[in-house]
PDB file of C-alpha atoms and ligand atoms in Angstrom:
ATOM      1  CA  MET A  22       0.002  24.980  -5.387  1.00  0.00           C
ATOM      2  CA  GLU A  23       1.775  22.339  -7.431  1.00  0.00           C
ATOM      3  CA  ALA A  24       2.328  22.555 -11.192  1.00  0.00           C
ATOM      4  CA  VAL A  25       0.919  19.385 -12.721  1.00  0.00           C
ATOM      5  CA  TYR A  26       0.967  18.189 -16.333  1.00  0.00           C
ATOM      6  CA  ILE A  27      -1.626  15.689 -17.527  1.00  0.00           C
ATOM      7  CA  GLY A  28      -1.506  13.623 -20.725  1.00  0.00           C
ATOM      8  CA  LEU A  29      -4.863  12.971 -22.371  1.00  0.00           C
ATOM      9  CA  GLY A  30      -5.598  10.278 -24.948  1.00  0.00           C
ATOM     10  CA  SER A  31      -8.622   8.673 -26.619  1.00  0.00           C
ATOM     11  CA  ASN A  32      -9.316   6.456 -29.602  1.00  0.00           C
ATOM     12  CA  LEU A  33     -12.966   5.457 -29.115  1.00  0.00           C
ATOM     13  CA  ALA A  34     -16.401   7.124 -29.155  1.00  0.00           C
ATOM     14  CA  ASP A  35     -15.446  10.423 -30.834  1.00  0.00           C
ATOM     15  CA  PRO A  36     -11.980  11.111 -29.385  1.00  0.00           C
ATOM     16  CA  VAL A  37     -12.083  14.890 -29.945  1.00  0.00           C
ATOM     17  CA  GLN A  38     -15.326  15.096 -28.005  1.00  0.00           C
ATOM     18  CA  GLN A  39     -13.850  12.845 -25.291  1.00  0.00           C
ATOM     19  CA  LEU A  40     -10.920  15.225 -24.840  1.00  0.00           C
ATOM     20  CA  ASP A  41     -13.211  18.281 -24.870  1.00  0.00           C
ATOM     21  CA  ALA A  42     -15.316  16.700 -22.107  1.00  0.00           C
ATOM     22  CA  ALA A  43     -12.218  15.662 -20.138  1.00  0.00           C
ATOM     23  CA  LEU A  44     -10.815  19.211 -20.208  1.00  0.00           C
ATOM     24  CA  LYS A  45     -14.136  20.511 -18.933  1.00  0.00           C
ATOM     25  CA  ALA A  46     -14.023  17.965 -16.105  1.00  0.00           C
ATOM     26  CA  LEU A  47     -10.400  18.908 -15.261  1.00  0.00           C
ATOM     27  CA  ALA A  48     -11.455  22.561 -15.079  1.00  0.00           C
ATOM     28  CA  GLN A  49     -14.058  21.593 -12.455  1.00  0.00           C
ATOM     29  CA  LEU A  50     -11.768  19.659 -10.106  1.00  0.00           C
ATOM     30  CA  PRO A  51     -11.703  20.974  -6.527  1.00  0.00           C
ATOM     31  CA  LYS A  52      -8.710  23.041  -5.363  1.00  0.00           C
ATOM     32  CA  THR A  53      -7.454  23.050  -8.954  1.00  0.00           C
ATOM     33  CA  ARG A  54      -7.076  25.537 -11.778  1.00  0.00           C
ATOM     34  CA  LEU A  55      -6.811  24.483 -15.418  1.00  0.00           C
ATOM     35  CA  VAL A  56      -4.185  26.938 -16.631  1.00  0.00           C
ATOM     36  CA  ALA A  57      -3.460  25.871 -20.206  1.00  0.00           C
ATOM     37  CA  THR A  58      -4.086  23.145 -22.742  1.00  0.00           C
ATOM     38  CA  SER A  59      -2.085  22.102 -25.775  1.00  0.00           C
ATOM     39  CA  ALA A  60      -3.375  21.575 -29.292  1.00  0.00           C
ATOM     40  CA  TYR A  61      -4.869  18.195 -30.113  1.00  0.00           C
ATOM     41  CA  TYR A  62      -2.704  15.692 -31.988  1.00  0.00           C
ATOM     42  CA  SER A  63      -3.658  12.619 -33.998  1.00  0.00           C
ATOM     43  CA  SER A  64      -1.404   9.576 -34.367  1.00  0.00           C
ATOM     44  CA  ALA A  65      -1.438   5.922 -35.280  1.00  0.00           C
ATOM     45  CA  PRO A  66      -1.682   3.616 -32.264  1.00  0.00           C
ATOM     46  CA  LEU A  67       1.484   2.634 -30.530  1.00  0.00           C
ATOM     47  CA  GLY A  68       1.071  -1.042 -29.698  1.00  0.00           C
ATOM     48  CA  PRO A  69      -1.540  -3.271 -31.343  1.00  0.00           C
ATOM     49  CA  SER A  70      -2.310  -1.721 -34.767  1.00  0.00           C
ATOM     50  CA  ASP A  71      -5.841  -3.150 -35.137  1.00  0.00           C
ATOM     51  CA  GLN A  72      -7.381  -0.211 -33.314  1.00  0.00           C
ATOM     52  CA  PRO A  73      -8.345   3.343 -34.346  1.00  0.00           C
ATOM     53  CA  ARG A  74      -5.942   6.310 -34.384  1.00  0.00           C
ATOM     54  CA  TYR A  75      -5.547   8.213 -31.124  1.00  0.00           C
ATOM     55  CA  THR A  76      -6.180  11.837 -30.328  1.00  0.00           C
ATOM     56  CA  ASN A  77      -3.831  13.205 -27.657  1.00  0.00           C
ATOM     57  CA  ALA A  78      -3.278  16.462 -25.801  1.00  0.00           C
ATOM     58  CA  ALA A  79      -1.665  17.788 -22.632  1.00  0.00           C
ATOM     59  CA  ALA A  80      -3.029  20.026 -19.896  1.00  0.00           C
ATOM     60  CA  TYR A  81      -1.296  22.200 -17.337  1.00  0.00           C
ATOM     61  CA  LEU A  82      -3.003  22.400 -13.930  1.00  0.00           C
ATOM     62  CA  GLU A  83      -2.198  24.113 -10.685  1.00  0.00           C
ATOM     63  CA  THR A  84      -3.561  22.117  -7.762  1.00  0.00           C
ATOM     64  CA  ASP A  85      -3.592  21.762  -4.004  1.00  0.00           C
ATOM     65  CA  LEU A  86      -4.722  18.132  -4.308  1.00  0.00           C
ATOM     66  CA  ALA A  87      -2.320  15.384  -3.226  1.00  0.00           C
ATOM     67  CA  PRO A  88      -0.964  13.171  -6.047  1.00  0.00           C
ATOM     68  CA  HIS A  89      -2.961  10.024  -5.223  1.00  0.00           C
ATOM     69  CA  PHE A  90      -6.141  11.984  -4.606  1.00  0.00           C
ATOM     70  CA  LEU A  91      -5.705  13.673  -7.988  1.00  0.00           C
ATOM     71  CA  LEU A  92      -5.209  10.201  -9.501  1.00  0.00           C
ATOM     72  CA  ASP A  93      -8.521   9.082  -7.892  1.00  0.00           C
ATOM     73  CA  GLN A  94     -10.212  12.094  -9.477  1.00  0.00           C
ATOM     74  CA  LEU A  95      -8.711  11.369 -12.911  1.00  0.00           C
ATOM     75  CA  GLN A  96      -9.812   7.729 -12.750  1.00  0.00           C
ATOM     76  CA  ALA A  97     -13.332   8.874 -11.820  1.00  0.00           C
ATOM     77  CA  ILE A  98     -13.376  11.092 -14.935  1.00  0.00           C
ATOM     78  CA  GLU A  99     -12.176   8.148 -17.061  1.00  0.00           C
ATOM     79  CA  LEU A 100     -14.939   5.919 -15.676  1.00  0.00           C
ATOM     80  CA  ASN A 101     -17.538   8.643 -16.090  1.00  0.00           C
ATOM     81  CA  GLN A 102     -16.601   8.803 -19.780  1.00  0.00           C
ATOM     82  CA  GLY A 103     -17.117   5.095 -20.252  1.00  0.00           C
ATOM     83  CA  ARG A 104     -13.625   3.734 -19.668  1.00  0.00           C
ATOM     84  CA  GLN A 105     -13.654  -0.025 -19.335  1.00  0.00           C
ATOM     85  CA  ARG A 106     -10.543  -1.631 -17.982  1.00  0.00           C
ATOM     86  CA  LYS A 107      -9.881  -4.731 -20.063  1.00  0.00           C
ATOM     87  CA  ALA A 108      -7.348  -7.477 -19.647  1.00  0.00           C
ATOM     88  CA  GLU A 109      -5.789  -6.622 -23.031  1.00  0.00           C
ATOM     89  CA  ARG A 110      -2.637  -4.552 -22.601  1.00  0.00           C
ATOM     90  CA  TRP A 111      -2.424  -1.450 -24.802  1.00  0.00           C
ATOM     91  CA  GLY A 112      -5.971  -1.867 -26.107  1.00  0.00           C
ATOM     92  CA  PRO A 113      -8.309   0.916 -27.276  1.00  0.00           C
ATOM     93  CA  ARG A 114      -9.829   3.288 -24.735  1.00  0.00           C
ATOM     94  CA  THR A 115     -12.432   6.065 -24.546  1.00  0.00           C
ATOM     95  CA  LEU A 116     -10.216   8.137 -22.261  1.00  0.00           C
ATOM     96  CA  ASP A 117      -6.799   7.915 -20.706  1.00  0.00           C
ATOM     97  CA  LEU A 118      -5.661  10.566 -18.225  1.00  0.00           C
ATOM     98  CA  ASP A 119      -2.052  10.233 -17.066  1.00  0.00           C
ATOM     99  CA  ILE A 120      -0.208  12.343 -14.529  1.00  0.00           C
ATOM    100  CA  LEU A 121       2.992  13.116 -16.442  1.00  0.00           C
ATOM    101  CA  LEU A 122       4.643  15.481 -13.962  1.00  0.00           C
ATOM    102  CA  PHE A 123       3.652  16.572 -10.463  1.00  0.00           C
ATOM    103  CA  GLY A 124       5.697  19.572  -9.350  1.00  0.00           C
ATOM    104  CA  GLN A 125       9.104  18.448  -8.145  1.00  0.00           C
ATOM    105  CA  HIS A 126       7.762  15.106  -6.894  1.00  0.00           C
ATOM    106  CA  ILE A 127       9.292  11.772  -7.876  1.00  0.00           C
ATOM    107  CA  LEU A 128       6.847   8.954  -7.163  1.00  0.00           C
ATOM    108  CA  ASP A 129       7.113   5.258  -7.867  1.00  0.00           C
ATOM    109  CA  ASP A 130       4.561   2.965  -6.278  1.00  0.00           C
ATOM    110  CA  GLU A 131       2.004   0.453  -7.496  1.00  0.00           C
ATOM    111  CA  ARG A 132      -0.425   3.216  -8.586  1.00  0.00           C
ATOM    112  CA  LEU A 133       1.700   6.098  -9.712  1.00  0.00           C
ATOM    113  CA  CYS A 134       4.998   6.609 -11.488  1.00  0.00           C
ATOM    114  CA  VAL A 135       5.940  10.282 -11.874  1.00  0.00           C
ATOM    115  CA  PRO A 136       7.607  11.507 -14.043  1.00  0.00           C
ATOM    116  CA  HIS A 137       5.541   9.175 -16.217  1.00  0.00           C
ATOM    117  CA  TYR A 138       7.524   6.063 -17.028  1.00  0.00           C
ATOM    118  CA  HIS A 139       6.951   5.984 -20.822  1.00  0.00           C
ATOM    119  CA  MET A 140       6.815   9.684 -21.664  1.00  0.00           C
ATOM    120  CA  HIS A 141      10.382   9.970 -22.992  1.00  0.00           C
ATOM    121  CA  ALA A 142       9.596   7.454 -25.762  1.00  0.00           C
ATOM    122  CA  ARG A 143       6.247   8.886 -26.866  1.00  0.00           C
ATOM    123  CA  PRO A 144       6.121  11.827 -29.270  1.00  0.00           C
ATOM    124  CA  PHE A 145       2.334  12.032 -28.816  1.00  0.00           C
ATOM    125  CA  VAL A 146       3.033  12.848 -25.141  1.00  0.00           C
ATOM    126  CA  LEU A 147       6.150  15.027 -25.490  1.00  0.00           C
ATOM    127  CA  LEU A 148       5.007  17.328 -28.310  1.00  0.00           C
ATOM    128  CA  PRO A 149       1.794  18.487 -26.619  1.00  0.00           C
ATOM    129  CA  LEU A 150       3.661  18.770 -23.295  1.00  0.00           C
ATOM    130  CA  ALA A 151       6.356  20.944 -24.878  1.00  0.00           C
ATOM    131  CA  GLU A 152       3.686  23.465 -25.933  1.00  0.00           C
ATOM    132  CA  LEU A 153       2.992  24.133 -22.248  1.00  0.00           C
ATOM    133  CA  CYS A 154       6.571  24.330 -20.930  1.00  0.00           C
ATOM    134  CA  PRO A 155       9.407  26.840 -21.257  1.00  0.00           C
ATOM    135  CA  ALA A 156      12.257  25.837 -23.598  1.00  0.00           C
ATOM    136  CA  ASP A 157      14.666  25.127 -20.698  1.00  0.00           C
ATOM    137  CA  PHE A 158      12.155  23.049 -18.717  1.00  0.00           C
ATOM    138  CA  GLN A 159      13.731  20.558 -16.320  1.00  0.00           C
ATOM    139  CA  LEU A 160      11.924  17.518 -14.903  1.00  0.00           C
ATOM    140  CA  ALA A 161      12.019  16.661 -11.188  1.00  0.00           C
ATOM    141  CA  ASP A 162      14.588  13.946 -11.933  1.00  0.00           C
ATOM    142  CA  GLY A 163      16.930  16.441 -13.607  1.00  0.00           C
ATOM    143  CA  ARG A 164      16.268  15.496 -17.228  1.00  0.00           C
ATOM    144  CA  LEU A 165      15.716  18.361 -19.660  1.00  0.00           C
ATOM    145  CA  LEU A 166      12.535  18.248 -21.713  1.00  0.00           C
ATOM    146  CA  ALA A 167      14.566  19.460 -24.712  1.00  0.00           C
ATOM    147  CA  ASP A 168      16.815  16.366 -24.420  1.00  0.00           C
ATOM    148  CA  LEU A 169      13.837  14.025 -24.250  1.00  0.00           C
ATOM    149  CA  LEU A 170      12.446  15.655 -27.405  1.00  0.00           C
ATOM    150  CA  LYS A 171      15.794  15.353 -29.172  1.00  0.00           C
ATOM    151  CA  HIS A 172      16.140  11.627 -28.430  1.00  0.00           C
ATOM    152  CA  CYS A 173      12.492  10.674 -28.865  1.00  0.00           C
ATOM    153  CA  PRO A 174      11.699   8.452 -31.888  1.00  0.00           C
ATOM    154  CA  VAL A 175      10.135  10.337 -34.814  1.00  0.00           C
ATOM    155  CA  ASP A 176       6.489   9.433 -35.424  1.00  0.00           C
ATOM    156  CA  PRO A 177       5.655  10.071 -39.108  1.00  0.00           C
ATOM    157  CA  THR A 178       1.957   9.501 -38.366  1.00  0.00           C
ATOM    158  CA  LEU A 179       1.737  12.348 -35.826  1.00  0.00           C
ATOM    159  CA  GLN A 180      -0.386  15.285 -36.976  1.00  0.00           C
ATOM    160  CA  ARG A 181      -1.147  18.477 -35.081  1.00  0.00           C
ATOM    161  CA  LEU A 182      -4.866  19.211 -35.168  1.00  0.00           C
ATOM    162  CA  HIS A 183      -6.772  22.235 -33.846  1.00  0.00           C
ATOM    163  CA  THR A 184      -6.374  24.012 -30.535  1.00  0.00           C
ATOM    164  CA  PRO A 185      -9.296  23.430 -28.169  1.00  0.00           C
ATOM    165  CA  ALA A 186     -11.416  26.283 -26.848  1.00  0.00           C
ATOM    166  CA  PHE A 187      -9.870  25.961 -23.372  1.00  0.00           C
ATOM    167  CA  CYS A 188      -6.365  26.824 -24.481  1.00  0.00           C
ATOM    168  CA  THR A 189      -5.121  29.875 -22.572  1.00  0.00           C
ATOM    169  CA  ILE A 190      -1.611  30.290 -23.941  1.00  0.00           C
TER     170      ILE A 190
HETATM  171  N1  ROI B  19      -0.906   5.252 -29.077  1.00  0.00           N
HETATM  172  C1  ROI B  19      -1.110   6.559 -29.345  1.00  0.00           C
HETATM  173  N2  ROI B  19      -0.807   7.012 -30.567  1.00  0.00           N
HETATM  174  N3  ROI B  19      -1.613   7.418 -28.423  1.00  0.00           N
HETATM  175  C2  ROI B  19      -1.938   6.994 -27.165  1.00  0.00           C
HETATM  176  O1  ROI B  19      -2.403   7.784 -26.335  1.00  0.00           O
HETATM  177  C3  ROI B  19      -1.726   5.642 -26.837  1.00  0.00           C
HETATM  178  N4  ROI B  19      -2.012   5.175 -25.594  1.00  0.00           N
HETATM  179  C4  ROI B  19      -1.796   3.910 -25.271  1.00  0.00           C
HETATM  180  C5  ROI B  19      -1.212   2.910 -26.241  1.00  0.00           C
HETATM  181  C6  ROI B  19      -2.170   1.743 -26.371  1.00  0.00           C
HETATM  182  C7  ROI B  19       0.125   2.447 -25.695  1.00  0.00           C
HETATM  183  N5  ROI B  19      -0.989   3.470 -27.560  1.00  0.00           N
HETATM  184  C8  ROI B  19      -1.203   4.776 -27.838  1.00  0.00           C
HETATM  185  O2  ROI B  19      -2.078   3.510 -24.037  1.00  0.00           O
END
């Protein structure tokens, strides 16, 4: 079993409900256990500002699925929840599911970059993730999560919302 951390985000079509549905779908993946979920967070969009605020969360899974097969499954969940891939970079989306960390794996190919390439710069990724990790948590590439948090830009728009029903910590 590999310990996998997923970042969830949505800013269209009732984001809280999108994340609720996504967590349910994650809990139903084959060879996978949804162990814990963070609280939900709301923040202003990073990138183009003419789009709604985002709701974000993180989930901790244990899985026997291979990284690219898990990615296929996550993209199927995104599509099932109405995700449309548009040409516009950093545009609004009904659901974004990112593999942040996959055990001790370091991956960098055209489909998958793990640890996730942008996570160190995104408080709406790091804060939910930190709820699921021990204080001394070390990434596969040797970086300490505590150091990423310390050096991450402050986001004054970030608000912690409620904890979803699936939370088991
Ligand atoms: N901004 C916020 N606040 N949350 C996100 O999940 C998010 N995702 C994105 C971009 C468009 C970069 N901005 C975001 O993909």
